[in-house]
XYZ file of C-alpha atoms in Angstrom:
188
model
C 95.458 1.406 -77.713
C 96.397 3.234 -74.532
C 96.713 7.014 -74.536
C 98.135 8.648 -71.454
C 99.877 11.742 -70.179
C 103.270 10.238 -69.424
C 104.546 13.001 -67.177
C 102.725 16.116 -66.191
C 104.794 19.233 -66.621
C 104.167 22.950 -66.926
C 103.798 22.782 -70.706
C 101.499 19.800 -71.179
C 99.510 20.412 -68.004
C 98.880 24.029 -68.979
C 98.052 23.136 -72.541
C 95.691 20.260 -71.841
C 93.922 22.029 -69.001
C 93.580 25.230 -71.050
C 91.283 23.532 -73.515
C 89.997 20.768 -71.214
C 91.484 18.113 -73.488
C 91.130 14.949 -71.465
C 87.492 15.295 -70.320
C 86.534 16.416 -73.829
C 88.296 13.439 -75.425
C 86.508 11.066 -73.018
C 83.176 12.647 -73.904
C 83.960 12.384 -77.613
C 84.710 8.662 -77.469
C 82.010 7.815 -74.938
C 79.089 9.976 -76.096
C 79.607 12.111 -79.199
C 81.073 9.616 -81.691
C 78.606 6.829 -80.800
C 75.744 9.344 -81.205
C 77.069 10.349 -84.640
C 77.272 6.685 -85.667
C 73.714 6.101 -84.398
C 72.418 8.893 -86.647
C 73.704 6.952 -89.643
C 72.629 3.580 -88.270
C 69.065 4.925 -87.976
C 69.005 5.487 -91.744
C 70.710 2.198 -92.615
C 74.270 3.424 -93.143
C 77.192 1.715 -91.414
C 79.885 4.269 -90.589
C 82.472 4.437 -87.797
C 84.172 7.585 -86.619
C 86.731 6.128 -84.250
C 87.615 3.345 -81.861
C 85.401 2.349 -78.948
C 86.322 3.636 -75.496
C 86.970 0.762 -73.067
C 88.267 2.604 -70.009
C 89.372 6.027 -68.811
C 90.668 7.555 -65.607
C 92.330 10.747 -64.439
C 94.046 9.228 -61.386
C 97.030 9.019 -61.071
C 97.258 10.471 -64.592
C 95.044 10.863 -67.633
C 94.578 7.454 -69.283
C 92.261 6.388 -72.092
C 92.059 2.770 -73.314
C 90.631 2.448 -76.819
C 89.762 -0.384 -79.167
C 92.659 -1.503 -81.359
C 91.816 -0.798 -84.982
C 93.640 -3.785 -86.464
C 92.665 -3.181 -90.089
C 93.642 0.482 -89.989
C 96.871 1.387 -91.763
C 98.578 4.730 -91.540
C 100.286 5.799 -94.750
C 103.508 7.766 -94.406
C 102.657 11.458 -94.625
C 105.486 12.130 -97.043
C 103.905 9.737 -99.581
C 100.481 11.318 -99.367
C 97.345 9.572 -100.568
C 96.269 8.352 -103.962
C 93.065 9.747 -105.490
C 90.887 6.870 -104.256
C 91.988 7.352 -100.633
C 91.584 11.126 -100.869
C 87.993 10.545 -102.021
C 87.378 8.107 -99.146
C 88.864 10.544 -96.643
C 86.784 13.454 -97.920
C 83.627 11.317 -97.848
C 84.388 10.320 -94.249
C 84.996 13.949 -93.250
C 81.770 15.003 -94.982
C 79.863 12.314 -93.068
C 81.512 13.400 -89.817
C 80.667 17.063 -90.384
C 77.102 16.256 -91.483
C 76.601 14.137 -88.357
C 77.947 16.956 -86.196
C 75.473 19.417 -87.736
C 72.537 17.015 -87.305
C 73.566 16.250 -83.727
C 73.670 19.986 -83.008
C 70.231 20.414 -84.601
C 68.760 17.629 -82.448
C 70.608 18.258 -79.168
C 71.674 21.875 -79.176
C 75.172 23.195 -78.463
C 77.946 20.799 -77.511
C 78.802 22.935 -74.484
C 81.250 25.643 -73.569
C 84.190 23.226 -73.798
C 83.563 22.851 -77.515
C 83.535 26.526 -78.469
C 87.317 26.466 -78.540
C 89.433 23.569 -79.696
C 93.180 23.297 -79.583
C 93.282 26.636 -81.361
C 92.028 29.209 -78.898
C 93.154 32.621 -77.786
C 93.588 31.190 -74.290
C 96.421 28.901 -75.464
C 98.103 31.230 -77.964
C 101.062 31.965 -75.661
C 101.620 28.223 -75.188
C 101.282 27.338 -78.867
C 102.948 30.226 -80.693
C 106.509 29.235 -79.648
C 105.772 25.682 -80.806
C 104.611 26.898 -84.207
C 107.531 29.276 -84.539
C 110.120 26.624 -83.661
C 108.697 24.038 -86.056
C 107.999 26.293 -89.012
C 111.399 25.613 -90.629
C 110.727 21.859 -90.345
C 107.338 22.395 -91.963
C 108.918 24.257 -94.894
C 111.551 21.518 -95.339
C 108.860 18.803 -95.284
C 106.813 20.787 -97.790
C 109.806 20.906 -100.151
C 110.044 17.098 -100.051
C 106.470 16.606 -101.208
C 105.740 16.088 -104.871
C 105.168 19.619 -106.250
C 105.739 21.010 -102.748
C 108.174 23.669 -103.949
C 105.377 25.611 -105.587
C 103.743 26.153 -102.165
C 106.809 27.204 -100.193
C 106.640 30.894 -101.157
C 102.968 31.077 -100.156
C 103.632 29.244 -96.891
C 106.509 31.583 -96.004
C 103.947 34.400 -95.759
C 102.470 32.594 -92.740
C 105.737 32.650 -90.768
C 105.192 34.115 -87.309
C 101.442 34.352 -87.848
C 100.273 30.810 -88.591
C 98.532 30.286 -85.264
C 96.539 33.513 -85.617
C 95.560 32.696 -89.203
C 94.256 29.292 -88.114
C 92.451 30.851 -85.154
C 90.737 33.355 -87.460
C 89.741 30.649 -89.980
C 88.093 28.384 -87.399
C 86.578 30.955 -85.050
C 83.192 29.786 -83.800
C 80.266 31.854 -85.058
C 77.097 30.922 -83.186
C 75.002 32.666 -85.857
C 76.315 30.501 -88.683
C 74.188 27.546 -89.807
C 77.370 25.759 -90.878
C 79.178 25.160 -87.598
C 80.604 21.670 -87.409
C 82.565 19.734 -84.849
C 86.075 19.710 -86.265
C 87.940 16.395 -86.251
C 91.245 18.231 -85.904
C 93.488 15.179 -86.145
C 92.840 13.687 -89.545
C 96.277 12.275 -90.234
C 98.271 11.962 -87.030
């Protein structure tokens, strides 16, 4: 799998540099995820949190080459998951979050780059127009889900304020014993 910034422009350059996306992603694949997996390996549990990083560069553009996960299948979002796969996903997320807490306990803070993720006050002006423009699409997709209609009225209350609500919900609290590294990209 090759991930790259196809063309740098004002939007994606500002967005990715605002939260230091590329260096952080390299560190995640090269250091953080292998360390999480090692925590489990040390107690006899085989768990994988992502593909292996084979290569990365920032010149002439940001490029990351990752292991191809041949057995991995992505279900269409509109179909959702059955109960068994929801349980597997929640177990995986619980393992990921537990590993992130243990890693923090053993190694201390992840660094300043990890205090803010893709939801940060510093990128609000870049993200808010995106959220506003796609909110109608979100509502339409929600209506297509099984039982989705019952959530539309609640979701409409978020219109124009979704980014701020997310920012408030995930704000880093250094005094909390329950800070975890958030995966942030569970389905896409």
